[in-house]
PDB file of C-alpha atoms in Angstrom:
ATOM      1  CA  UNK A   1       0.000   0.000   0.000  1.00  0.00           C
ATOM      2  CA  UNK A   2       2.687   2.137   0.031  1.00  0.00           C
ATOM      3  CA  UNK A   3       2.537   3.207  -3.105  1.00  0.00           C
ATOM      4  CA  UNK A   4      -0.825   4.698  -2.820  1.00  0.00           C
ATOM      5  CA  UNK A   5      -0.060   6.879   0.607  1.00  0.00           C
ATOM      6  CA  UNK A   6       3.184   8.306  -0.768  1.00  0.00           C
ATOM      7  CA  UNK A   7       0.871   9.803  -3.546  1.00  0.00           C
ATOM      8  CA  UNK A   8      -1.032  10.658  -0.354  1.00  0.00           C
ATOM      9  CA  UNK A   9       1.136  12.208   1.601  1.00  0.00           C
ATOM     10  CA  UNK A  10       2.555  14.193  -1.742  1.00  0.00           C
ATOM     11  CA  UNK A  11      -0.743  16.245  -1.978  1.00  0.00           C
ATOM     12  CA  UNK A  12      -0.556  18.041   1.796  1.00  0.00           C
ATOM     13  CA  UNK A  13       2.978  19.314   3.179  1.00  0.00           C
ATOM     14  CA  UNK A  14       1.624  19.291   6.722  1.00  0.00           C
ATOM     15  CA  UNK A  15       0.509  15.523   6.304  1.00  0.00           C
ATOM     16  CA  UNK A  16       1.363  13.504   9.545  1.00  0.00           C
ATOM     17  CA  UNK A  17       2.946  10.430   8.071  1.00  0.00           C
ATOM     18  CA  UNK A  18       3.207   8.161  10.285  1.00  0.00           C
ATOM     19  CA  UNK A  19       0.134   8.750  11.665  1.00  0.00           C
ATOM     20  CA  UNK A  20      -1.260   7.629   8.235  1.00  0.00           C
ATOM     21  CA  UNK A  21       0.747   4.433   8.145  1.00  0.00           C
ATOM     22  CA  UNK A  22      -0.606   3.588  10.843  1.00  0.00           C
ATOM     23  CA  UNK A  23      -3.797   4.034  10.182  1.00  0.00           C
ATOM     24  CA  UNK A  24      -3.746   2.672   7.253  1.00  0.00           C
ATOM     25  CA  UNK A  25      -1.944  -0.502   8.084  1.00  0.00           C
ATOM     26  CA  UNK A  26      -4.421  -1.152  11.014  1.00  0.00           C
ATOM     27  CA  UNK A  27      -7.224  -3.387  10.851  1.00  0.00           C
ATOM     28  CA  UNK A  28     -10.439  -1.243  11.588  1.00  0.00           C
ATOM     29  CA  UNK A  29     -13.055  -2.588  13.603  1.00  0.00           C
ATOM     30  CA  UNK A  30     -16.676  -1.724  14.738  1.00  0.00           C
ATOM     31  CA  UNK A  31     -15.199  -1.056  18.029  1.00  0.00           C
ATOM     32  CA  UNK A  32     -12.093   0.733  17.244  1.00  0.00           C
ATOM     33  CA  UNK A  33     -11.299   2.683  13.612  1.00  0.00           C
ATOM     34  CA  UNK A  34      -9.942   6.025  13.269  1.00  0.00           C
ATOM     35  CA  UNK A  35     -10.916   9.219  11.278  1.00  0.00           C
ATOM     36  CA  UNK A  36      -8.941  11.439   9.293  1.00  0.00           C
ATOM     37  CA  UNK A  37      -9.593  15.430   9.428  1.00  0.00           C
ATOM     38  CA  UNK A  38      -7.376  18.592   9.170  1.00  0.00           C
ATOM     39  CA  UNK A  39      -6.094  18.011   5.384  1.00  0.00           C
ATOM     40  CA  UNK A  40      -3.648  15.062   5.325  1.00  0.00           C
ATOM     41  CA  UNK A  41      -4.620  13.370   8.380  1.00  0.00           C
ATOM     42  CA  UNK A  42      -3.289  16.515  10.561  1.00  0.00           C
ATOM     43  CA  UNK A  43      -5.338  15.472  12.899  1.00  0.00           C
ATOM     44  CA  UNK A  44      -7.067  11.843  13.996  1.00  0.00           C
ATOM     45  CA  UNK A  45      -9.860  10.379  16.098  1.00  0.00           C
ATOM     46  CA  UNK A  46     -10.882   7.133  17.372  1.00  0.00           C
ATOM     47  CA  UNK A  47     -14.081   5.944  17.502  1.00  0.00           C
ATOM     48  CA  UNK A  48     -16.582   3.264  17.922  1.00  0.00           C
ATOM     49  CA  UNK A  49     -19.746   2.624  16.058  1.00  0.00           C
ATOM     50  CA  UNK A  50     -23.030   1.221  18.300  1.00  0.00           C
ATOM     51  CA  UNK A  51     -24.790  -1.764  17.010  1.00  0.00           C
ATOM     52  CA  UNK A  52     -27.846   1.065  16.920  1.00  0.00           C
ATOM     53  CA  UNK A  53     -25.358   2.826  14.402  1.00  0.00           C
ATOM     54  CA  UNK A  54     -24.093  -0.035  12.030  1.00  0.00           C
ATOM     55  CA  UNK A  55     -28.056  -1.012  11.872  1.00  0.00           C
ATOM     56  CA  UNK A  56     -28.260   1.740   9.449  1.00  0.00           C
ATOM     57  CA  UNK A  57     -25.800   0.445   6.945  1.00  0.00           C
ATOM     58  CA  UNK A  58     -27.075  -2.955   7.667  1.00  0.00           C
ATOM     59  CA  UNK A  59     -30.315  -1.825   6.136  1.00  0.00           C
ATOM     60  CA  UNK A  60     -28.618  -0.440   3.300  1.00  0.00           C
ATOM     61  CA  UNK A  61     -27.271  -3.731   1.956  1.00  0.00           C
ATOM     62  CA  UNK A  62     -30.671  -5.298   2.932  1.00  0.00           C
ATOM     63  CA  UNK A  63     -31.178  -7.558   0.570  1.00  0.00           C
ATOM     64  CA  UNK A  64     -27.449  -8.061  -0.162  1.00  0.00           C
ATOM     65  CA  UNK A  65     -26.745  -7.037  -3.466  1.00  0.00           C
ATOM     66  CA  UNK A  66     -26.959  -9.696  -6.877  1.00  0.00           C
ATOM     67  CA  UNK A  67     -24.583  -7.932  -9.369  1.00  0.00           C
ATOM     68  CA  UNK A  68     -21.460  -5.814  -8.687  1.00  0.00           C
ATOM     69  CA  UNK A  69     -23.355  -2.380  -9.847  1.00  0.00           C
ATOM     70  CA  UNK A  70     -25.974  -2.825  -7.303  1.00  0.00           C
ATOM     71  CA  UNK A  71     -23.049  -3.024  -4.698  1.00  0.00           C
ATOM     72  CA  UNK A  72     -21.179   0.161  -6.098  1.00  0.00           C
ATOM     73  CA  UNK A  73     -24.755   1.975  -5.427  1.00  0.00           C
ATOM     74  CA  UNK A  74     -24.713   0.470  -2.236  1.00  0.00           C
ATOM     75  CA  UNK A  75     -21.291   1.232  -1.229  1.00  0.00           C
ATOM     76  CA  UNK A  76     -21.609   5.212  -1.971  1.00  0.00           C
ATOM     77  CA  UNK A  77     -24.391   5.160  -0.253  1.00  0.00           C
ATOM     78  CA  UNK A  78     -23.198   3.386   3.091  1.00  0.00           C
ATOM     79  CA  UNK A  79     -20.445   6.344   2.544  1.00  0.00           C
ATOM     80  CA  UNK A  80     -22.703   8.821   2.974  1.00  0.00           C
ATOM     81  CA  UNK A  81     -24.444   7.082   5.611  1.00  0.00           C
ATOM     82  CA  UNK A  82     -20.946   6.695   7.921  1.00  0.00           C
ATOM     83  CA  UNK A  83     -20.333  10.252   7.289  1.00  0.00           C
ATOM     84  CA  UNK A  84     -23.223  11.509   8.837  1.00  0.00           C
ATOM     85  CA  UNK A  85     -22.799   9.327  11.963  1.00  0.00           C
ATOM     86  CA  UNK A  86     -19.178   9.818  12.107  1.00  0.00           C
ATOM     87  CA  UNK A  87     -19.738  13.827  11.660  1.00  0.00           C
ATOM     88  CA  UNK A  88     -22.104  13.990  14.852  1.00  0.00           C
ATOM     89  CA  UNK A  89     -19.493  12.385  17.042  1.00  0.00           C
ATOM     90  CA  UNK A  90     -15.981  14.068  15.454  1.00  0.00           C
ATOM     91  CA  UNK A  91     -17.404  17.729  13.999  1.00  0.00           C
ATOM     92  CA  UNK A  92     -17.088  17.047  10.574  1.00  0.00           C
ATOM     93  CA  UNK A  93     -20.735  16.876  10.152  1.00  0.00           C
ATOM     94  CA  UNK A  94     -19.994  20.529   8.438  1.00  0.00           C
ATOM     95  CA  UNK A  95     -17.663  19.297   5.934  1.00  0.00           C
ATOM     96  CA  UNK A  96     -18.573  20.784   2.736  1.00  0.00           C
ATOM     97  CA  UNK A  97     -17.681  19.791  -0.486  1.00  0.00           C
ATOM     98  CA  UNK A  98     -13.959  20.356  -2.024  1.00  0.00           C
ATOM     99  CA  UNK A  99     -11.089  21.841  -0.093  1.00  0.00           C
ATOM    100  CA  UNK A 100     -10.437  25.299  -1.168  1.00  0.00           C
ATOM    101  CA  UNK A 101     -12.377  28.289  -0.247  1.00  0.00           C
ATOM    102  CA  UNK A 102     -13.513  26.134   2.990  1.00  0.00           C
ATOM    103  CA  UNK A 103     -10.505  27.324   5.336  1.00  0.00           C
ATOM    104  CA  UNK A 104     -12.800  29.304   7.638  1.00  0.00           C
ATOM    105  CA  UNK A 105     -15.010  26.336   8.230  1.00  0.00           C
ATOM    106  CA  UNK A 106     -14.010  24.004  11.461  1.00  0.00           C
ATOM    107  CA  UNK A 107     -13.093  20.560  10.754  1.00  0.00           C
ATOM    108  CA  UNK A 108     -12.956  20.556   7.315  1.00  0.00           C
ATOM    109  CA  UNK A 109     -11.617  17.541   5.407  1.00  0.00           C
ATOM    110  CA  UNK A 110      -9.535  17.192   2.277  1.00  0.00           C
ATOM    111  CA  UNK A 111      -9.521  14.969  -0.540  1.00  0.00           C
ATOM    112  CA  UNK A 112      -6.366  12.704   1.474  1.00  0.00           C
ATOM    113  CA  UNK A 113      -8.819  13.004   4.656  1.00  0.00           C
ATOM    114  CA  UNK A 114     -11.849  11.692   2.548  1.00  0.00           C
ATOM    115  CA  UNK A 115     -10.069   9.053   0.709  1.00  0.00           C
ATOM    116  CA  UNK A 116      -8.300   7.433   3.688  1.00  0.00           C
ATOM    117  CA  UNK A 117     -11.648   7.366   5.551  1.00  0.00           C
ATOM    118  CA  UNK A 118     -13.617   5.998   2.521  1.00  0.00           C
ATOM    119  CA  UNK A 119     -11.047   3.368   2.599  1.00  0.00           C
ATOM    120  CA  UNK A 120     -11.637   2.204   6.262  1.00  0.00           C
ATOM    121  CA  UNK A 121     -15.416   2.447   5.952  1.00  0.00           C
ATOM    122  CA  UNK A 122     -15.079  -0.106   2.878  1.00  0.00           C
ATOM    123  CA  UNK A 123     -12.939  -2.474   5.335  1.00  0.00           C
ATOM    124  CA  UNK A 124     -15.702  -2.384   7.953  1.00  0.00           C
ATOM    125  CA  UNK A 125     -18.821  -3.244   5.347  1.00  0.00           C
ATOM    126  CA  UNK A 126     -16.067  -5.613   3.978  1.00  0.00           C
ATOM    127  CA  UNK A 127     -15.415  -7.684   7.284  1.00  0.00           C
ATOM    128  CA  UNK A 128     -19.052  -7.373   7.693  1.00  0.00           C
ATOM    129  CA  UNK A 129     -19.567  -9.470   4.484  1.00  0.00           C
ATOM    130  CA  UNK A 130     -21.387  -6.557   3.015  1.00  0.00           C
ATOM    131  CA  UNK A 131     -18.708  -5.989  -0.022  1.00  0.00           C
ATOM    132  CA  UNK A 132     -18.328  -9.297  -2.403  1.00  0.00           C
ATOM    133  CA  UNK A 133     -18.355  -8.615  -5.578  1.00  0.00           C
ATOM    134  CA  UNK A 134     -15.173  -6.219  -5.112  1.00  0.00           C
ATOM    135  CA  UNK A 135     -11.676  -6.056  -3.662  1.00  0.00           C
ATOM    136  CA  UNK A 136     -10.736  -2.586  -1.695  1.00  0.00           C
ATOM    137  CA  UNK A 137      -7.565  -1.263  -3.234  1.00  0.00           C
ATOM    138  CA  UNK A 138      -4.744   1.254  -2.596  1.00  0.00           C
ATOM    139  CA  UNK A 139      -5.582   4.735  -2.512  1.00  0.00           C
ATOM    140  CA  UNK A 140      -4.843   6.837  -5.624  1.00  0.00           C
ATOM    141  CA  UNK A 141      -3.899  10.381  -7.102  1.00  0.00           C
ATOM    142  CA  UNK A 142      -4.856  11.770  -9.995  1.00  0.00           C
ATOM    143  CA  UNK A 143      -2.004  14.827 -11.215  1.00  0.00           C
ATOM    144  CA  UNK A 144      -4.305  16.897 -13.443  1.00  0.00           C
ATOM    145  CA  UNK A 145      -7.137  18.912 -11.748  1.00  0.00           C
ATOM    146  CA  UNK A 146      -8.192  21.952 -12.209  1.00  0.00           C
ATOM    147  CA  UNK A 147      -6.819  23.953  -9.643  1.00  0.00           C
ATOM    148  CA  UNK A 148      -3.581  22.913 -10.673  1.00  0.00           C
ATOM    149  CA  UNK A 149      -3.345  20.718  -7.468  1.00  0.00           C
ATOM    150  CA  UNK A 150      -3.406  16.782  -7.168  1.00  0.00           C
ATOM    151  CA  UNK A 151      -6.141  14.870  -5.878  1.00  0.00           C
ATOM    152  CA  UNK A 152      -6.383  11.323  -4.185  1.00  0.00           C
ATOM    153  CA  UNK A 153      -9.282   9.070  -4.070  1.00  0.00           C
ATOM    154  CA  UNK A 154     -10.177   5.234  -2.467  1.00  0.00           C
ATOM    155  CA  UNK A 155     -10.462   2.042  -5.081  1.00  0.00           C
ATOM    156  CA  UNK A 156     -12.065  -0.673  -5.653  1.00  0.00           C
ATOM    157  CA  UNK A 157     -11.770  -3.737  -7.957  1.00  0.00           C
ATOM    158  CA  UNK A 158     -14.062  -5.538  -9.237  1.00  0.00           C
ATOM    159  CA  UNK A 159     -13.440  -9.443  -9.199  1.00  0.00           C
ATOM    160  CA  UNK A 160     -14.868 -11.113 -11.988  1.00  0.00           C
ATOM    161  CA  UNK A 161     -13.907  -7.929 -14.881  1.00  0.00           C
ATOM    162  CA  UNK A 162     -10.974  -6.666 -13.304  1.00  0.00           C
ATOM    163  CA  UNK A 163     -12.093  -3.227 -13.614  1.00  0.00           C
ATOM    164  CA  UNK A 164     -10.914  -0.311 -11.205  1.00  0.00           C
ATOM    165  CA  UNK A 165     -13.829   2.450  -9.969  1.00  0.00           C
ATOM    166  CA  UNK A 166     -12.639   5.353  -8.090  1.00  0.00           C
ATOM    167  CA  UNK A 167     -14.709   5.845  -4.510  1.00  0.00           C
ATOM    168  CA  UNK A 168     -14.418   9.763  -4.467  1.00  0.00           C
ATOM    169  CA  UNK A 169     -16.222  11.081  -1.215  1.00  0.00           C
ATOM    170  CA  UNK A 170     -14.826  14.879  -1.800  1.00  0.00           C
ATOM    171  CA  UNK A 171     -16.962  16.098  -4.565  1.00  0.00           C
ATOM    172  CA  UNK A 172     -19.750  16.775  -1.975  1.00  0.00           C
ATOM    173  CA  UNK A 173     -20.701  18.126   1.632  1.00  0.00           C
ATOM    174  CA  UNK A 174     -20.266  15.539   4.323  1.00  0.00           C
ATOM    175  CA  UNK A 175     -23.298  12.839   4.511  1.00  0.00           C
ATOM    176  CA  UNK A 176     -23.757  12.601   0.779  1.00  0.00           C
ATOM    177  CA  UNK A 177     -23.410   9.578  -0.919  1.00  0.00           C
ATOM    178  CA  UNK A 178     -19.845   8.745  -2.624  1.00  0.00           C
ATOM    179  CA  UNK A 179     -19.363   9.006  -6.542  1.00  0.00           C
ATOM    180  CA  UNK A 180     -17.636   5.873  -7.855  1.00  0.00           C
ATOM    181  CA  UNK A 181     -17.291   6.139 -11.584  1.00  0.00           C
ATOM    182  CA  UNK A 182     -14.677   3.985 -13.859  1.00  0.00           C
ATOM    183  CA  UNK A 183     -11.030   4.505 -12.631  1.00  0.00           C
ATOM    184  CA  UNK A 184      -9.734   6.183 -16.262  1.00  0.00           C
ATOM    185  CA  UNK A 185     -13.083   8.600 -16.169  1.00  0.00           C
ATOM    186  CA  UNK A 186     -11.908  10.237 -12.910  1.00  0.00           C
ATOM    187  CA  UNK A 187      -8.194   9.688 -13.755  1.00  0.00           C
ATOM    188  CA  UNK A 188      -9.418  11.867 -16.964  1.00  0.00           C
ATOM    189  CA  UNK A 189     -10.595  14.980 -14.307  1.00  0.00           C
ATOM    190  CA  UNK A 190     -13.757  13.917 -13.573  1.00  0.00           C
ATOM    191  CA  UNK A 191     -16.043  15.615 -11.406  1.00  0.00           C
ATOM    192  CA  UNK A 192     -19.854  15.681 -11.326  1.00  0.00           C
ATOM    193  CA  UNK A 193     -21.522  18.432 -13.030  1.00  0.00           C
ATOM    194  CA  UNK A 194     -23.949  19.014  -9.911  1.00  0.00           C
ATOM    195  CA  UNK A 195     -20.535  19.196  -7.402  1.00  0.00           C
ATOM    196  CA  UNK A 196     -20.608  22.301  -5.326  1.00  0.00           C
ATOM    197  CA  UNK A 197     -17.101  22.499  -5.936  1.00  0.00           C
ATOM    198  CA  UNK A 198     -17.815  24.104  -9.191  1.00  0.00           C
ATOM    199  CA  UNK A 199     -19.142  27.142  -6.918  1.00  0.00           C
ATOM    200  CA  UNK A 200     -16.515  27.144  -4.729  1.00  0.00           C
ATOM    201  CA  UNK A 201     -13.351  26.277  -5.606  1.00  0.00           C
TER     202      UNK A 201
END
């Protein structure tokens, strides 16, 4: 995985990162995962999820999913869903959507933030048996965007084709649902036409 943090860590000078290594390289768990805010992981917090809580994304994948697009739906949506629980307890219920232009907002989250945290909410619905048809992969950065700065997203493969879909959590305010589009349409500068960020950045 190291690959995929270095690309990371390359995006935010004040990135902590060891504190990323490790929290990348631990295995998350309903009782114990931690959370990402501050731009590149500056700052951290562990947490714990009641079985009240994980009921919700539960419900989500209620019935389990029968084809890997159904899942991707499901996933961004479970996303969303682990935002908005994880925002009442850490204060990044006010996240809004991009980076830039949001300095002046408290606990704010960039797109290293989002994608680490994306990635440990997959690994949770994954050791739940909620994720099958996919595999969660390294972290990744795209170089071209149009602010002239990088921008870093979670992965997933999908088993039987292969195929790579970025898990992008950063193109909206906290609590929506991730987009997850086809790895070389966000590596192409991809970002949905309804994204705040448009506004804002």
């Amino acid at each position: 995985m190291s690959g995929g943090l270095l690309l990371i860590a390359a995006g935010t000078a004040q990135a902590d990162l060891k504190d990323i290594y490790r929290i990348y390289h631990t295995q998350p768990s309903l009782t114990s995962f931690e959370i990402c805010q501050g731009g590149g992981c500056t700052h951290s917090d562990t947490l714990k999820l009641a079985e009240s809580e994980w009921d919700h994304i539960l419900r989500i994948f209620s019935p389990l999913p029968e084809t890997a697009e159904q899942e991707r739906i499901q996933i961004a949506e479970a996303i969303g869903m682990l935002e908005d629980i994880v925002g009442t307890k850490t204060g990044t219920a006010a996240d809004r959507a991009g980076t830039f232009g949001n300095s002046d907002y408290q606990h704010q989250q960039d797109c290293n933030d989002e994608a680490i945290n994306s990635t440990t909410y997959m690994r949770l619905m994954q050791q739940a048996g909620l994720i099958r048809f996919h595999t969660i992969q390294d972290t990744r950065t795209r170089k071209f965007f149009f602010t002239g700065w990088p921008h870093s997203t979670a992965v997933i493969r999908e088993n039987d084709t292969q195929a790579e879909f970025a898990v992008d959590s950063w193109f909206y305010d906290n609590g929506h649902a991730a987009t997850i589009v086809p790895m070389a349409q966000w590596k192409d500068g991809y970002i949905p036409e309804d994204s705040p960020i448009h506004h804002r950045e």
